[in-house]
PDB file of C-alpha atoms in Angstrom:
ATOM      1  CA  GLN A1193      -6.251   0.588 -14.181  1.00 58.00           C
ATOM      2  CA  SER A1194      -8.798  -1.739 -12.550  1.00 71.00           C
ATOM      3  CA  ALA A1195      -8.261  -3.120  -9.083  1.00 88.00           C
ATOM      4  CA  LEU A1196      -7.308  -6.760  -8.684  1.00 96.00           C
ATOM      5  CA  THR A1197     -10.225  -9.034  -7.767  1.00 97.00           C
ATOM      6  CA  GLN A1198     -10.376 -10.608  -4.322  1.00 98.00           C
ATOM      7  CA  PRO A1199     -13.269 -12.322  -2.525  1.00 97.00           C
ATOM      8  CA  ALA A1200     -14.949  -9.943  -0.121  1.00 97.00           C
ATOM      9  CA  SER A1201     -14.744 -12.376   2.760  1.00 97.00           C
ATOM     10  CA  VAL A1202     -13.438 -15.763   3.807  1.00 98.00           C
ATOM     11  CA  SER A1203     -13.696 -17.609   7.078  1.00 97.00           C
ATOM     12  CA  GLY A1204     -12.202 -20.572   8.866  1.00 97.00           C
ATOM     13  CA  SER A1205     -11.939 -22.194  12.257  1.00 97.00           C
ATOM     14  CA  PRO A1206      -8.821 -22.141  14.417  1.00 97.00           C
ATOM     15  CA  GLY A1207      -6.273 -24.642  13.164  1.00 97.00           C
ATOM     16  CA  GLN A1208      -7.745 -24.824   9.679  1.00 97.00           C
ATOM     17  CA  SER A1209      -6.237 -23.479   6.458  1.00 97.00           C
ATOM     18  CA  ILE A1210      -7.745 -20.850   4.175  1.00 98.00           C
ATOM     19  CA  THR A1211      -6.770 -19.479   0.788  1.00 98.00           C
ATOM     20  CA  ILE A1212      -7.448 -15.997  -0.560  1.00 98.00           C
ATOM     21  CA  SER A1213      -7.327 -15.508  -4.318  1.00 98.00           C
ATOM     22  CA  CYS A1214      -6.285 -12.399  -6.218  1.00 98.00           C
ATOM     23  CA  THR A1215      -7.110 -12.209  -9.913  1.00 98.00           C
ATOM     24  CA  GLY A1216      -5.536  -9.701 -12.240  1.00 97.00           C
ATOM     25  CA  THR A1217      -4.618  -9.610 -15.903  1.00 95.00           C
ATOM     26  CA  SER A1218      -1.690 -10.307 -18.187  1.00 93.00           C
ATOM     27  CA  SER A1219      -0.664  -6.683 -17.648  1.00 92.00           C
ATOM     28  CA  ASP A1220      -0.046  -7.101 -13.947  1.00 94.00           C
ATOM     29  CA  VAL A1221      -0.275 -10.370 -11.977  1.00 95.00           C
ATOM     30  CA  GLY A1222       0.227 -12.587 -15.005  1.00 95.00           C
ATOM     31  CA  ASN A1223       3.233 -10.760 -16.378  1.00 94.00           C
ATOM     32  CA  TYR A1224       5.403 -10.226 -13.300  1.00 95.00           C
ATOM     33  CA  ASN A1225       6.436 -12.216 -10.241  1.00 96.00           C
ATOM     34  CA  LEU A1226       5.878  -9.089  -8.166  1.00 96.00           C
ATOM     35  CA  VAL A1227       2.786  -9.805  -6.108  1.00 97.00           C
ATOM     36  CA  SER A1228       2.701  -8.765  -2.459  1.00 97.00           C
ATOM     37  CA  TRP A1229       0.191  -9.426   0.316  1.00 98.00           C
ATOM     38  CA  TYR A1230      -0.652  -7.158   3.244  1.00 98.00           C
ATOM     39  CA  GLN A1231      -2.437  -7.770   6.523  1.00 98.00           C
ATOM     40  CA  GLN A1232      -4.362  -4.908   8.097  1.00 98.00           C
ATOM     41  CA  HIS A1233      -5.944  -4.957  11.518  1.00 98.00           C
ATOM     42  CA  PRO A1234      -8.629  -2.347  12.281  1.00 96.00           C
ATOM     43  CA  GLY A1235      -7.187   1.116  12.791  1.00 95.00           C
ATOM     44  CA  LYS A1236      -3.663  -0.015  11.946  1.00 97.00           C
ATOM     45  CA  ALA A1237      -1.343   0.437   8.991  1.00 98.00           C
ATOM     46  CA  PRO A1238      -0.971  -2.425   6.522  1.00 98.00           C
ATOM     47  CA  LYS A1239       1.815  -4.939   7.229  1.00 98.00           C
ATOM     48  CA  LEU A1240       3.792  -6.752   4.548  1.00 97.00           C
ATOM     49  CA  MET A1241       3.258 -10.519   4.759  1.00 98.00           C
ATOM     50  CA  ILE A1242       4.428 -11.841   1.365  1.00 98.00           C
ATOM     51  CA  TYR A1243       6.433 -10.258  -1.460  1.00 96.00           C
ATOM     52  CA  GLU A1244       7.588 -11.417  -4.907  1.00 96.00           C
ATOM     53  CA  VAL A1245       4.762 -13.986  -4.884  1.00 97.00           C
ATOM     54  CA  THR A1246       6.300 -16.432  -2.403  1.00 97.00           C
ATOM     55  CA  LYS A1247       8.821 -14.672  -0.160  1.00 97.00           C
ATOM     56  CA  ARG A1248       8.253 -13.922   3.527  1.00 97.00           C
ATOM     57  CA  PRO A1249       9.843 -10.916   5.236  1.00 95.00           C
ATOM     58  CA  SER A1250      11.859 -11.566   8.347  1.00 95.00           C
ATOM     59  CA  GLY A1251       9.609 -12.231  11.312  1.00 96.00           C
ATOM     60  CA  ILE A1252       6.583 -13.431   9.354  1.00 97.00           C
ATOM     61  CA  SER A1253       5.345 -16.875  10.333  1.00 97.00           C
ATOM     62  CA  ASN A1254       5.776 -19.739   7.859  1.00 97.00           C
ATOM     63  CA  ARG A1255       2.028 -20.328   8.293  1.00 98.00           C
ATOM     64  CA  PHE A1256       1.687 -17.665   5.597  1.00 98.00           C
ATOM     65  CA  SER A1257       2.544 -18.715   2.050  1.00 98.00           C
ATOM     66  CA  GLY A1258       1.991 -17.345  -1.435  1.00 98.00           C
ATOM     67  CA  SER A1259       1.690 -18.787  -4.914  1.00 98.00           C
ATOM     68  CA  LYS A1260       0.677 -17.797  -8.425  1.00 98.00           C
ATOM     69  CA  SER A1261      -0.795 -19.469 -11.475  1.00 97.00           C
ATOM     70  CA  GLY A1262      -1.415 -17.449 -14.606  1.00 97.00           C
ATOM     71  CA  ASN A1263      -3.268 -14.251 -13.750  1.00 97.00           C
ATOM     72  CA  THR A1264      -4.243 -15.396 -10.250  1.00 98.00           C
ATOM     73  CA  ALA A1265      -2.157 -15.174  -7.096  1.00 98.00           C
ATOM     74  CA  SER A1266      -3.094 -16.799  -3.813  1.00 98.00           C
ATOM     75  CA  LEU A1267      -2.346 -16.361  -0.125  1.00 98.00           C
ATOM     76  CA  THR A1268      -2.683 -19.415   2.097  1.00 98.00           C
ATOM     77  CA  ILE A1269      -2.791 -19.226   5.872  1.00 98.00           C
ATOM     78  CA  SER A1270      -2.404 -22.527   7.650  1.00 98.00           C
ATOM     79  CA  GLY A1271      -3.067 -23.294  11.318  1.00 97.00           C
ATOM     80  CA  LEU A1272      -5.467 -20.347  11.636  1.00 98.00           C
ATOM     81  CA  GLN A1273      -5.154 -18.333  14.827  1.00 97.00           C
ATOM     82  CA  ALA A1274      -7.459 -15.734  16.319  1.00 97.00           C
ATOM     83  CA  ASP A1275      -4.976 -12.948  15.608  1.00 97.00           C
ATOM     84  CA  ASP A1276      -5.060 -13.757  11.890  1.00 98.00           C
ATOM     85  CA  GLU A1277      -8.508 -12.145  11.765  1.00 98.00           C
ATOM     86  CA  ALA A1278      -7.920  -9.036   9.670  1.00 98.00           C
ATOM     87  CA  ASP A1279      -8.272  -7.575   6.200  1.00 98.00           C
ATOM     88  CA  TYR A1280      -5.881  -8.863   3.546  1.00 98.00           C
ATOM     89  CA  TYR A1281      -4.868  -7.015   0.380  1.00 98.00           C
ATOM     90  CA  CYS A1282      -2.929  -8.215  -2.618  1.00 98.00           C
ATOM     91  CA  CYS A1283      -0.838  -5.852  -4.696  1.00 97.00           C
ATOM     92  CA  SER A1284       0.890  -6.206  -8.048  1.00 96.00           C
ATOM     93  CA  TYR A1285       3.519  -4.363 -10.010  1.00 94.00           C
ATOM     94  CA  ALA A1286       1.933  -3.059 -13.201  1.00 90.00           C
ATOM     95  CA  GLY A1287       4.775  -1.462 -15.099  1.00 86.00           C
ATOM     96  CA  SER A1288       5.992   2.116 -14.909  1.00 83.00           C
ATOM     97  CA  ARG A1289       3.075   3.412 -12.881  1.00 88.00           C
ATOM     98  CA  CYS A1290       1.417   3.158  -9.496  1.00 91.00           C
ATOM     99  CA  VAL A1291       0.966  -0.418  -8.325  1.00 93.00           C
ATOM    100  CA  VAL A1292      -2.508  -1.917  -8.346  1.00 95.00           C
ATOM    101  CA  PHE A1293      -4.195  -3.266  -5.219  1.00 97.00           C
ATOM    102  CA  GLY A1294      -6.959  -5.770  -4.740  1.00 97.00           C
ATOM    103  CA  GLY A1295     -10.221  -4.707  -3.151  1.00 97.00           C
ATOM    104  CA  GLY A1296      -9.409  -6.517   0.078  1.00 97.00           C
ATOM    105  CA  THR A1297     -10.667  -9.674   1.803  1.00 98.00           C
ATOM    106  CA  LYS A1298     -12.018  -9.797   5.337  1.00 98.00           C
ATOM    107  CA  LEU A1299     -10.851 -12.934   7.117  1.00 98.00           C
ATOM    108  CA  THR A1300     -13.028 -14.106   9.985  1.00 98.00           C
ATOM    109  CA  VAL A1301     -11.729 -16.736  12.387  1.00 97.00           C
ATOM    110  CA  LEU A1302     -14.801 -18.546  13.656  1.00 94.00           C
TER     111      LEU A1302
ATOM    112  CA  GLU B 532      14.741   1.119  13.314  1.00 95.00           C
ATOM    113  CA  VAL B 533      13.245   2.036   9.972  1.00 95.00           C
ATOM    114  CA  GLN B 534      10.417   4.484  10.572  1.00 97.00           C
ATOM    115  CA  LEU B 535       8.070   6.732   8.629  1.00 98.00           C
ATOM    116  CA  VAL B 536       5.922   9.384  10.321  1.00 98.00           C
ATOM    117  CA  GLU B 537       3.233  11.298   8.436  1.00 97.00           C
ATOM    118  CA  SER B 538       1.853  14.694   9.389  1.00 97.00           C
ATOM    119  CA  GLY B 539      -0.215  17.498   7.924  1.00 98.00           C
ATOM    120  CA  GLY B 540      -3.652  15.942   7.707  1.00 97.00           C
ATOM    121  CA  GLY B 541      -6.797  17.736   8.763  1.00 97.00           C
ATOM    122  CA  LEU B 542     -10.127  19.173   7.713  1.00 98.00           C
ATOM    123  CA  VAL B 543     -10.231  21.188   4.487  1.00 98.00           C
ATOM    124  CA  GLN B 544     -13.058  22.537   2.360  1.00 97.00           C
ATOM    125  CA  PRO B 545     -13.695  21.284  -1.173  1.00 98.00           C
ATOM    126  CA  GLY B 546     -11.429  23.105  -3.575  1.00 98.00           C
ATOM    127  CA  GLY B 547      -8.860  23.725  -0.865  1.00 98.00           C
ATOM    128  CA  SER B 548      -5.242  22.669  -0.506  1.00 98.00           C
ATOM    129  CA  LEU B 549      -3.188  20.711   1.980  1.00 98.00           C
ATOM    130  CA  ARG B 550       0.422  19.544   2.172  1.00 98.00           C
ATOM    131  CA  LEU B 551       1.296  16.250   3.790  1.00 98.00           C
ATOM    132  CA  SER B 552       4.770  15.395   5.057  1.00 98.00           C
ATOM    133  CA  CYS B 553       6.438  12.069   5.765  1.00 98.00           C
ATOM    134  CA  ALA B 554       9.585  12.087   7.904  1.00 98.00           C
ATOM    135  CA  ALA B 555      11.857   9.095   7.434  1.00 97.00           C
ATOM    136  CA  SER B 556      14.560   7.666   9.660  1.00 97.00           C
ATOM    137  CA  GLY B 557      16.661   4.551  10.056  1.00 96.00           C
ATOM    138  CA  PHE B 558      17.619   3.989   6.409  1.00 95.00           C
ATOM    139  CA  SER B 559      19.354   5.618   3.468  1.00 96.00           C
ATOM    140  CA  PHE B 560      16.394   7.751   2.410  1.00 96.00           C
ATOM    141  CA  SER B 561      17.690   8.808  -1.003  1.00 96.00           C
ATOM    142  CA  SER B 562      18.204   5.183  -2.059  1.00 95.00           C
ATOM    143  CA  TYR B 563      14.542   4.203  -2.036  1.00 95.00           C
ATOM    144  CA  THR B 564      11.322   4.919  -3.860  1.00 95.00           C
ATOM    145  CA  ILE B 565       8.572   6.137  -1.539  1.00 95.00           C
ATOM    146  CA  ASN B 566       4.855   5.750  -2.209  1.00 95.00           C
ATOM    147  CA  TRP B 567       1.750   7.592  -0.991  1.00 97.00           C
ATOM    148  CA  VAL B 568      -1.160   5.181  -0.538  1.00 98.00           C
ATOM    149  CA  ARG B 569      -4.605   6.229   0.666  1.00 98.00           C
ATOM    150  CA  GLN B 570      -7.567   4.445   2.180  1.00 98.00           C
ATOM    151  CA  ALA B 571     -11.018   6.024   2.152  1.00 97.00           C
ATOM    152  CA  PRO B 572     -13.209   5.222   5.176  1.00 97.00           C
ATOM    153  CA  GLY B 573     -14.262   1.576   5.034  1.00 95.00           C
ATOM    154  CA  LYS B 574     -12.614   1.106   1.644  1.00 96.00           C
ATOM    155  CA  GLY B 575      -9.519  -0.508   0.187  1.00 96.00           C
ATOM    156  CA  LEU B 576      -6.012   0.719  -0.569  1.00 97.00           C
ATOM    157  CA  GLU B 577      -5.153   2.975  -3.502  1.00 97.00           C
ATOM    158  CA  CYS B 578      -1.686   4.062  -4.588  1.00 96.00           C
ATOM    159  CA  VAL B 579      -1.892   7.779  -5.408  1.00 97.00           C
ATOM    160  CA  ALA B 580       1.710   8.835  -6.056  1.00 97.00           C
ATOM    161  CA  VAL B 581       5.218   7.419  -6.319  1.00 96.00           C
ATOM    162  CA  ILE B 582       8.633   9.089  -6.354  1.00 95.00           C
ATOM    163  CA  SER B 583      11.991   7.501  -7.086  1.00 95.00           C
ATOM    164  CA  GLY B 584      14.902   7.771  -4.678  1.00 94.00           C
ATOM    165  CA  SER B 585      16.537  10.575  -6.618  1.00 94.00           C
ATOM    166  CA  GLY B 586      13.220  12.378  -7.029  1.00 94.00           C
ATOM    167  CA  GLY B 587      13.655  12.378 -10.785  1.00 94.00           C
ATOM    168  CA  THR B 588      10.763  10.051 -11.609  1.00 94.00           C
ATOM    169  CA  THR B 589       7.184  10.350 -10.396  1.00 95.00           C
ATOM    170  CA  TYR B 590       3.951   8.479 -11.093  1.00 95.00           C
ATOM    171  CA  TYR B 591       0.384   9.421 -10.212  1.00 96.00           C
ATOM    172  CA  ALA B 592      -2.954   7.681 -10.123  1.00 95.00           C
ATOM    173  CA  ASP B 593      -5.355   8.998 -12.758  1.00 95.00           C
ATOM    174  CA  SER B 594      -7.684  10.117  -9.961  1.00 95.00           C
ATOM    175  CA  VAL B 595      -5.198  12.714  -8.680  1.00 97.00           C
ATOM    176  CA  LYS B 596      -3.141  13.560 -11.765  1.00 97.00           C
ATOM    177  CA  GLY B 597      -2.891  17.314 -12.256  1.00 97.00           C
ATOM    178  CA  ARG B 598      -4.069  18.042  -8.700  1.00 98.00           C
ATOM    179  CA  PHE B 599      -1.471  16.329  -6.476  1.00 98.00           C
ATOM    180  CA  THR B 600       2.302  16.748  -6.564  1.00 98.00           C
ATOM    181  CA  ILE B 601       4.737  14.400  -4.870  1.00 98.00           C
ATOM    182  CA  SER B 602       8.215  15.637  -3.982  1.00 98.00           C
ATOM    183  CA  ARG B 603      11.067  14.861  -1.624  1.00 97.00           C
ATOM    184  CA  ASP B 604      13.927  16.656   0.114  1.00 97.00           C
ATOM    185  CA  ASN B 605      16.676  14.075   0.519  1.00 97.00           C
ATOM    186  CA  SER B 606      18.722  16.490   2.634  1.00 97.00           C
ATOM    187  CA  LYS B 607      15.898  16.477   5.188  1.00 97.00           C
ATOM    188  CA  ASN B 608      14.827  12.829   4.777  1.00 97.00           C
ATOM    189  CA  THR B 609      11.319  14.073   4.122  1.00 98.00           C
ATOM    190  CA  LEU B 610       8.627  13.270   1.547  1.00 97.00           C
ATOM    191  CA  TYR B 611       5.781  15.611   0.640  1.00 98.00           C
ATOM    192  CA  LEU B 612       2.396  15.428  -1.024  1.00 98.00           C
ATOM    193  CA  GLN B 613       0.924  18.738  -2.147  1.00 98.00           C
ATOM    194  CA  MET B 614      -2.814  18.314  -2.648  1.00 98.00           C
ATOM    195  CA  ASN B 615      -4.745  21.007  -4.522  1.00 98.00           C
ATOM    196  CA  SER B 616      -8.338  21.276  -5.727  1.00 98.00           C
ATOM    197  CA  LEU B 617      -9.401  18.775  -3.105  1.00 98.00           C
ATOM    198  CA  ARG B 618     -12.671  16.895  -3.556  1.00 98.00           C
ATOM    199  CA  ASP B 619     -14.961  15.040  -1.176  1.00 97.00           C
ATOM    200  CA  GLU B 620     -13.690  11.758  -2.618  1.00 97.00           C
ATOM    201  CA  ASP B 621     -10.132  12.580  -1.519  1.00 98.00           C
ATOM    202  CA  THR B 622     -11.203  12.014   2.087  1.00 98.00           C
ATOM    203  CA  ALA B 623      -8.993   9.196   3.347  1.00 98.00           C
ATOM    204  CA  VAL B 624      -6.154   8.136   5.577  1.00 98.00           C
ATOM    205  CA  TYR B 625      -2.940   8.818   3.685  1.00 98.00           C
ATOM    206  CA  TYR B 626       0.031   6.522   4.288  1.00 98.00           C
ATOM    207  CA  CYS B 627       3.600   6.844   3.105  1.00 98.00           C
ATOM    208  CA  ALA B 628       5.356   3.548   2.471  1.00 97.00           C
ATOM    209  CA  LYS B 629       8.970   2.663   1.724  1.00 96.00           C
ATOM    210  CA  ASP B 630       9.515   0.605  -1.405  1.00 92.00           C
ATOM    211  CA  SER B 631      12.142  -2.115  -1.770  1.00 86.00           C
ATOM    212  CA  TRP B 632      13.339  -0.504  -5.010  1.00 87.00           C
ATOM    213  CA  GLY B 633      15.186   2.738  -5.628  1.00 83.00           C
ATOM    214  CA  PHE B 634      13.469   3.365  -8.963  1.00 84.00           C
ATOM    215  CA  GLY B 635       9.925   2.481  -9.878  1.00 83.00           C
ATOM    216  CA  SER B 636       7.380   0.905  -7.553  1.00 83.00           C
ATOM    217  CA  SER B 637       7.677  -2.803  -6.846  1.00 85.00           C
ATOM    218  CA  GLY B 638       4.583  -3.183  -4.685  1.00 85.00           C
ATOM    219  CA  CYS B 639       6.751  -4.422  -1.863  1.00 89.00           C
ATOM    220  CA  PHE B 640       6.145  -1.735   0.759  1.00 94.00           C
ATOM    221  CA  ASP B 641       7.774  -2.041   4.158  1.00 92.00           C
ATOM    222  CA  PRO B 642       7.338  -0.286   6.447  1.00 96.00           C
ATOM    223  CA  TRP B 643       4.305   1.970   6.289  1.00 97.00           C
ATOM    224  CA  GLY B 644       3.767   5.056   8.384  1.00 97.00           C
ATOM    225  CA  GLN B 645       0.884   5.274  10.836  1.00 97.00           C
ATOM    226  CA  GLY B 646      -1.178   7.385   8.429  1.00 98.00           C
ATOM    227  CA  THR B 647      -2.669  10.866   8.559  1.00 98.00           C
ATOM    228  CA  LEU B 648      -6.371  11.572   8.050  1.00 98.00           C
ATOM    229  CA  VAL B 649      -7.487  14.061   5.420  1.00 98.00           C
ATOM    230  CA  THR B 650     -11.131  15.093   5.540  1.00 98.00           C
ATOM    231  CA  VAL B 651     -12.576  17.155   2.705  1.00 98.00           C
ATOM    232  CA  SER B 652     -15.899  18.628   3.724  1.00 96.00           C
ATOM    233  CA  SER B 653     -17.756  21.908   3.829  1.00 94.00           C
TER     234      SER B 653
END
């Protein structure tokens, strides 16, 4: 099972919006509304930011939003803040097996 | 508070074995699938093993199939990962993560433990 495809890096200035894409196939992203996004700061465990494509867990800022079109899911962060600088991973259900993760995107806040 | 705490990591020689544990608290342990996810140094996340709440269904990544065994003791609220025939490429931080489902793996993992480092080297 191949990893989902994410850009290696994205950047933006404080207050701006950025979008991170996550491209899979019709066997994972395209076939299920079960895409999650994780934020990981250096040396820390991943933190759930978005699940089931668009849903935010309790306590997650509404600056984080998710969407999906076909085989590509996206994470948008609006009103960028310094603390948003981290690695972001997408993840998709892929049937009766281990889930598949994206390769990760490093977000730099300029 | 829902919490997962891993233990058992360390340095092991290639070909050796190690057993990781993940102690859970703050939720009905037997009702949820738990996943082991690893992260090699400087690399991304990889799901390596999944076990349903009852323990009756397991999944493995192809990279560890036949070498790793996931199990759970619901009476002790503890998850295990037995790792045999370890290779250099198994070096990683290993996380356990609670799924939102009780059967199968949804990809919605919350929370994660703090991770335990496994280093395979001679």
